[in-house]
Coordinates of C-alpha atoms in Angstrom, one line a residue:
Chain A
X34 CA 123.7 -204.6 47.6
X35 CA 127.2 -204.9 47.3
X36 CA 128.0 -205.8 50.5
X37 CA 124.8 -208.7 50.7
X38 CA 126.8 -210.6 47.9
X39 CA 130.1 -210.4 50.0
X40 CA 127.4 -211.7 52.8
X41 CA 126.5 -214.4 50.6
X42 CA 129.6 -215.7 49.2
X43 CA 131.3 -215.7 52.6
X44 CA 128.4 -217.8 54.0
X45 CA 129.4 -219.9 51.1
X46 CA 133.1 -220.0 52.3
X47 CA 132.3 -220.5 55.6
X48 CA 130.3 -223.1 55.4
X49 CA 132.6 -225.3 53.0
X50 CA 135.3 -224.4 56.2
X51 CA 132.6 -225.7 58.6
X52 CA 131.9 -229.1 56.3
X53 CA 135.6 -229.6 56.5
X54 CA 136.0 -229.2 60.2
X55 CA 132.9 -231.7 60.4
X56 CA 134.9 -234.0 58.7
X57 CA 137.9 -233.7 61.2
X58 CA 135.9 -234.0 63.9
X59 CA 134.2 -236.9 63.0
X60 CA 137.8 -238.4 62.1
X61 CA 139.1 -237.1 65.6
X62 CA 135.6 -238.9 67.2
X63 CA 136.9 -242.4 65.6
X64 CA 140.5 -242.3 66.6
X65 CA 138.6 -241.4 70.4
X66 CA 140.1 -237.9 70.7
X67 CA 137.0 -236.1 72.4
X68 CA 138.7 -233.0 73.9
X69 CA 140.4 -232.5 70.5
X70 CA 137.3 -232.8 68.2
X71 CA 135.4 -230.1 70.7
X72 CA 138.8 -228.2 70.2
X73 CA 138.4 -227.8 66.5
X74 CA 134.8 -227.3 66.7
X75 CA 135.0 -224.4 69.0
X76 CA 137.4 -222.8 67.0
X77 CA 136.8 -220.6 63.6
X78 CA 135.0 -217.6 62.4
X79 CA 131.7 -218.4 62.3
X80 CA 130.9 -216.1 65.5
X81 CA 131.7 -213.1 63.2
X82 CA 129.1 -213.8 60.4
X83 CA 125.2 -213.3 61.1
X84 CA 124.0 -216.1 58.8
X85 CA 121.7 -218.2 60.4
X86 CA 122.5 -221.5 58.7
X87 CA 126.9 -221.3 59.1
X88 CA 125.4 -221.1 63.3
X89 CA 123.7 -224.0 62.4
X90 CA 125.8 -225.9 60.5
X91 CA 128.6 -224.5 63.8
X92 CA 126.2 -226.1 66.2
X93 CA 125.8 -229.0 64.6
X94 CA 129.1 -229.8 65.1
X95 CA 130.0 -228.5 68.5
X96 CA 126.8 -230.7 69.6
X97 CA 128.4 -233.6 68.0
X98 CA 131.6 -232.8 69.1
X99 CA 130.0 -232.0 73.0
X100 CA 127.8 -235.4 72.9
X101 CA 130.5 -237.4 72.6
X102 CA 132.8 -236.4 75.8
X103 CA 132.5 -239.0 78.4
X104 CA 135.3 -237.5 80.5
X105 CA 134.5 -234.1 82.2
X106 CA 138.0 -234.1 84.3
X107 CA 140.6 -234.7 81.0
X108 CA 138.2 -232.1 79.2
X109 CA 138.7 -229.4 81.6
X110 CA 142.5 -230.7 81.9
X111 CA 143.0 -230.0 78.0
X112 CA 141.2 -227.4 77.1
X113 CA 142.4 -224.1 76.6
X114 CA 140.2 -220.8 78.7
X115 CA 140.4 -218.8 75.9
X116 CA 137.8 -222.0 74.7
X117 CA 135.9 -221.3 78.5
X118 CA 134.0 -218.3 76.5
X119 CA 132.5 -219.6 73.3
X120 CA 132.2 -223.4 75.2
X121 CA 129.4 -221.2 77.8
X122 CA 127.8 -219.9 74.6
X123 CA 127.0 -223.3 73.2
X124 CA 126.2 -224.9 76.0
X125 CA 123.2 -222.3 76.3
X126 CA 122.3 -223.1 72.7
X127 CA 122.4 -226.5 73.8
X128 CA 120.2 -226.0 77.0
X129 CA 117.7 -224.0 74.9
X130 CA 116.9 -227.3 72.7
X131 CA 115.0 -229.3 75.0
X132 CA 116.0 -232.7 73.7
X133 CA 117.0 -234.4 76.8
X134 CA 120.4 -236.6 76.3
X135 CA 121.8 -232.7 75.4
X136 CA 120.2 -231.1 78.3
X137 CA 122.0 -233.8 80.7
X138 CA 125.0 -233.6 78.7
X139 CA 124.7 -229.8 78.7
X140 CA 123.7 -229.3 82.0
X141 CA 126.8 -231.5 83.7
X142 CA 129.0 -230.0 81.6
X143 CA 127.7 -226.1 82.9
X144 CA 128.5 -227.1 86.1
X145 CA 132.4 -227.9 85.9
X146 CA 132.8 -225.2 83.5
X147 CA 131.3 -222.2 86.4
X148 CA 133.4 -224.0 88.6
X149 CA 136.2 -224.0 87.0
X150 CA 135.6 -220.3 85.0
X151 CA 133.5 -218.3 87.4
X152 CA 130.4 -216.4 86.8
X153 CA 132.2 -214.3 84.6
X154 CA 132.5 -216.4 82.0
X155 CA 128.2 -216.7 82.2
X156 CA 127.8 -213.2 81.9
X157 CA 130.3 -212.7 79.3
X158 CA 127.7 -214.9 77.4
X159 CA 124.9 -213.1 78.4
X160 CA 126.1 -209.8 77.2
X161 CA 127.9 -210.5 74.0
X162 CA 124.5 -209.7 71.9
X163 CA 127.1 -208.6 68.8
X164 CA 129.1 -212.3 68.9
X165 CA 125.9 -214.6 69.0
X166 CA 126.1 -218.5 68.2
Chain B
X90 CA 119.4 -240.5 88.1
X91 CA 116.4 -238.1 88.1
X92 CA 117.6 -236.5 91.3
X93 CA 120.9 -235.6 89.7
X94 CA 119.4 -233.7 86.7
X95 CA 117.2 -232.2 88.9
X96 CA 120.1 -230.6 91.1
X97 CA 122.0 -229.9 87.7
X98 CA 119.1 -228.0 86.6
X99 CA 118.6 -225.9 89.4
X100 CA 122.8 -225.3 89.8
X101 CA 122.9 -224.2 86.5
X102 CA 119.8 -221.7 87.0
X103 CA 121.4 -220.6 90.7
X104 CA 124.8 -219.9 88.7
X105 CA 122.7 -218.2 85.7
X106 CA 121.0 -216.1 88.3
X107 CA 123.7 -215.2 90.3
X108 CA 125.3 -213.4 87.0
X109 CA 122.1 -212.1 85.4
X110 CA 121.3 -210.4 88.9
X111 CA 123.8 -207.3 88.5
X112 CA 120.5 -204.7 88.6
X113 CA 121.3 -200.6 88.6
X114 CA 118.5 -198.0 88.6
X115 CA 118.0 -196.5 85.5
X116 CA 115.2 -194.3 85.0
X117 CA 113.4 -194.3 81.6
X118 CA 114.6 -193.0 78.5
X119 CA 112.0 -191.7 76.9
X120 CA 109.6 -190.6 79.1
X121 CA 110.9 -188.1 81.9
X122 CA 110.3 -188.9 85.4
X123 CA 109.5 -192.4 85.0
X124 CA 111.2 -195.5 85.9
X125 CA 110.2 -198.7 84.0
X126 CA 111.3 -202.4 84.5
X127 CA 112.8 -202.6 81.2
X128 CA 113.0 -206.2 80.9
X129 CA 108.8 -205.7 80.7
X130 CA 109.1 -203.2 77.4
X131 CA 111.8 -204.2 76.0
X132 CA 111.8 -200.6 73.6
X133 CA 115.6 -200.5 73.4
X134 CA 118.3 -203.0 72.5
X135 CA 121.5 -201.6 74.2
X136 CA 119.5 -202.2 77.6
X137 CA 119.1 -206.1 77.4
X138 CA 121.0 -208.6 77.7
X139 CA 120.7 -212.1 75.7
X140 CA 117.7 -214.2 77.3
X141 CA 118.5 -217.8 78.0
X142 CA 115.8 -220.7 78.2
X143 CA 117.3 -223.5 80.7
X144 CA 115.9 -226.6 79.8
X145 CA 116.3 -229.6 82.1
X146 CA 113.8 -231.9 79.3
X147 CA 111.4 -231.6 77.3
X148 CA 108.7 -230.5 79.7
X149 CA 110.2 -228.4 81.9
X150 CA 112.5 -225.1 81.2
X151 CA 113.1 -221.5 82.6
X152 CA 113.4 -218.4 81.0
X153 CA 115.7 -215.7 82.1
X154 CA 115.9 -212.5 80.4
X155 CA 117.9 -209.6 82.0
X156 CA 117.8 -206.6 82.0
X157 CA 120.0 -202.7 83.1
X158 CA 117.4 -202.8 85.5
X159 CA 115.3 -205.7 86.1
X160 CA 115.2 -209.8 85.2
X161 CA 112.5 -212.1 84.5
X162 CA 112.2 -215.7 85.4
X163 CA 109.8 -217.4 83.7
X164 CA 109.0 -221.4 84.6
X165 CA 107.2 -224.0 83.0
X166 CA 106.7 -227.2 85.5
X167 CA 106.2 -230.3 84.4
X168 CA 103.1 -231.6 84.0
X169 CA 102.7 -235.5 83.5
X170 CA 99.1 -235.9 83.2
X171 CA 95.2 -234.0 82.5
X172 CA 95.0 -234.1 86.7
X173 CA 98.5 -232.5 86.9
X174 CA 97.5 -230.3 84.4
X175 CA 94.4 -229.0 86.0
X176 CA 96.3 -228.9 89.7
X177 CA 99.4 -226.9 88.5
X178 CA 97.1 -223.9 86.3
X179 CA 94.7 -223.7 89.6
X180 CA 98.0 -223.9 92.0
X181 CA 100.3 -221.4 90.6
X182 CA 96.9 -218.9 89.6
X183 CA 96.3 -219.4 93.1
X184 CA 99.8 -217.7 93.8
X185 CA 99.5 -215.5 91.2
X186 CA 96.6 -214.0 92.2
X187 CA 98.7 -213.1 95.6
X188 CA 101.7 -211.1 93.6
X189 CA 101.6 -208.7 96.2
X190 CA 102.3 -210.8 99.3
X191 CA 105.3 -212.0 96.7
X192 CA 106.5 -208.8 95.7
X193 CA 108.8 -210.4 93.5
X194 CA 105.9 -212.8 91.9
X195 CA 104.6 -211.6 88.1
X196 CA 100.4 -211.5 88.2
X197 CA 100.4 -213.0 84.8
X198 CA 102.9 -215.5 83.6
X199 CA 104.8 -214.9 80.0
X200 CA 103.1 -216.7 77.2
X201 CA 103.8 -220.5 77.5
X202 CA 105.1 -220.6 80.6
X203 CA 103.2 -221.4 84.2
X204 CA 104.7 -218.9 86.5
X205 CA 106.9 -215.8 86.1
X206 CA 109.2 -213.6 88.7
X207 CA 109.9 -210.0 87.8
X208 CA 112.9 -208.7 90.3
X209 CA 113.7 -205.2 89.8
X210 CA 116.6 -203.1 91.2
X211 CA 114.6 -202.2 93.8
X212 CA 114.2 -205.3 95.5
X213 CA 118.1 -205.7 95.3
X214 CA 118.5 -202.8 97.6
X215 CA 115.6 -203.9 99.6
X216 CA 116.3 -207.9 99.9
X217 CA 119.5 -209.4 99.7
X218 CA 120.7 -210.6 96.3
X219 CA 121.4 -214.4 97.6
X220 CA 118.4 -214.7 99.5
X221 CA 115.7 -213.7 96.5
X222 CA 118.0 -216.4 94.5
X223 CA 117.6 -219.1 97.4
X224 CA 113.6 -218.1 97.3
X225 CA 113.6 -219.3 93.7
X226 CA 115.4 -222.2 93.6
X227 CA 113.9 -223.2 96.7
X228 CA 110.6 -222.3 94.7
X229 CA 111.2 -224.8 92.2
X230 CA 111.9 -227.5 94.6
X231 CA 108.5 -226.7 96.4
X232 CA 106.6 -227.1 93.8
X233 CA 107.0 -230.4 92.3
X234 CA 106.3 -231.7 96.0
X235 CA 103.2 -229.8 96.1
X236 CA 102.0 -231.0 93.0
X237 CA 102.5 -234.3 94.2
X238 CA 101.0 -233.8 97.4
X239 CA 97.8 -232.2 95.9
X240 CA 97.6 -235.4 93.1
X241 CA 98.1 -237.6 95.6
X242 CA 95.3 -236.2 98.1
X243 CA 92.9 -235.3 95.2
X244 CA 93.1 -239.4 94.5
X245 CA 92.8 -240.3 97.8
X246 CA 89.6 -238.5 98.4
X247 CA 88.1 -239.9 95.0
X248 CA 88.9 -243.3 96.0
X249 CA 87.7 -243.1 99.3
X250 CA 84.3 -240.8 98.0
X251 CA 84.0 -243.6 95.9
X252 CA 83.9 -246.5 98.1
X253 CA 81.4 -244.8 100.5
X254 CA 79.2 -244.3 97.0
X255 CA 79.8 -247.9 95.6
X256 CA 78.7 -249.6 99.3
X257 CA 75.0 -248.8 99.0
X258 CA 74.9 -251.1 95.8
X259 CA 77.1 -253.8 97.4

């Protein structure tokens, strides 16, 4: 019982932490800082919780975050590999939706990112059932 | 533009492949003496991996589920019209009904999907690893063409059946 109301109010945290980062990202979108807004997205707890809407409210801002690179090259130039990891995770969310401007976006993406991280990094994703997005 | 999803899609289901196809025997755990493509029963978590649907729009995707010993690739093709409709279900039942010739081809496909693959680790050590990989993607690609082929020679005949009917009243 106990340990459902420390479920609950953490959703609650984490979600407020979530609506923040949406905020930054959207500021980081404006000023045309792609590669930094996917940065902040992809960064943060929500992997650790098993709430269904903070993974929501996460992919919700990744997608944004992901819809709005143009540029694979200076994406792949500044971002981080510990970000290779979770980045493979979401795009498979993304490829799961169907909608087609994501699937495109998702899809071109997945290709410079095995390139560039090896099919490691895929089946890293594929066996992480614990750390799900 | 189409062209360039289309070899996108089928990259990103090579790559997926190529990591989801890491198959070890592993007989059954509960029953003794038996060895079941796990992927199929699905009885116990630790065994799976995460399934992933590939979509490249809204009407066509793959499933891949994976497995200690065995994967699952399930396709649904796209299917623009009634006529392509009826021509893909007859098609790939067709192929279905021939599993065996496949060996690596499902009889039935998974629930919402047209056709399904079931490799097992058995036909790792029999076939090579790349070359059951090029057989799918290469599958994929067939496909589409033969759907195309079989639309455009099923309208072809009506037109011309047609024609031959309509002359007697001209």
């Amino acid at each position: 019982m106990a340990s459902e109301h420390v479920e609950a109010d953490n959703a609650e945290a984490i979600i407020t932490r979530i609506e923040h980062k949406s905020r930054k990202i959207e500021s980081l979108l404006k000023q045309n800082k792609p590669v930094e807004a996917l940065k902040t997205a992809l960064e943060g707890p929500p992997p650790k919780t098993k709430d269904e809407r903070c993974k929501s409210a996460n992919w919700i801002a990744v997608h944004r975050a992901i819809m709005a690179i143009k540029d694979l090259d200076s994406l792949f130039f500044a971002l981080d590999p510990e970000y290779y990891d979770i980045l493979m995770k979401y795009l498979y969310r993304g490829l799961s939706t169907g909608d087609r401007p994501t699937c495109d976006q998702c899809l071109r993406i997945h290709e410079r990112l095995t390139e560039k991280a090896g099919l490691g990094c895929i089946l890293r994703s594929l066996a992480d059932t614990v750390n799900t997005v | 533009m189409a062209a360039n999803t289309l070899r996108l899609y089928l990259t990103c289901i090579r790559n997926t492949l190529e990591a989801a196809m890491c198959l070890q025997n592993f007989p059954c755990q509960e029953v003794e003496r038996h060895n079941k493509p796990e992927v199929e029963l699905k009885t116990s978590p630790e065994l799976l991996l995460n399934s992933v649907i590939i979509c490249r729009n809204e009407a066509e995707r793959c499933l891949i589920e994976t497995s200690i010993n065995s994967l699952r690739i399930s396709l649904k093709v796209k299917q623009a019209d009634e006529l392509e409709n009826i021509l893909t279900k007859k098609f790939l039942r067709f192929l279905s009904m021939r599993a065996e010739a496949f060996q690596v081809l499902r009889r039935k496909p998974v629930q919402g999907y047209d056709i399904s693959f079931l490799v097992t680790n058995y036909h790792c050590e029999e076939m090579q690893k790349h070359k059951l990989i090029d057989f799918i993607v290469q599958f994929m690609e067939d496909i589409d063409k033969e759907i195309s082929e079989l639309k455009l020679s099923v309208n072809t005949r009506g037109r011309l059946v047609a024609t031959e009917f309509l002359k007697q009243f001209i």
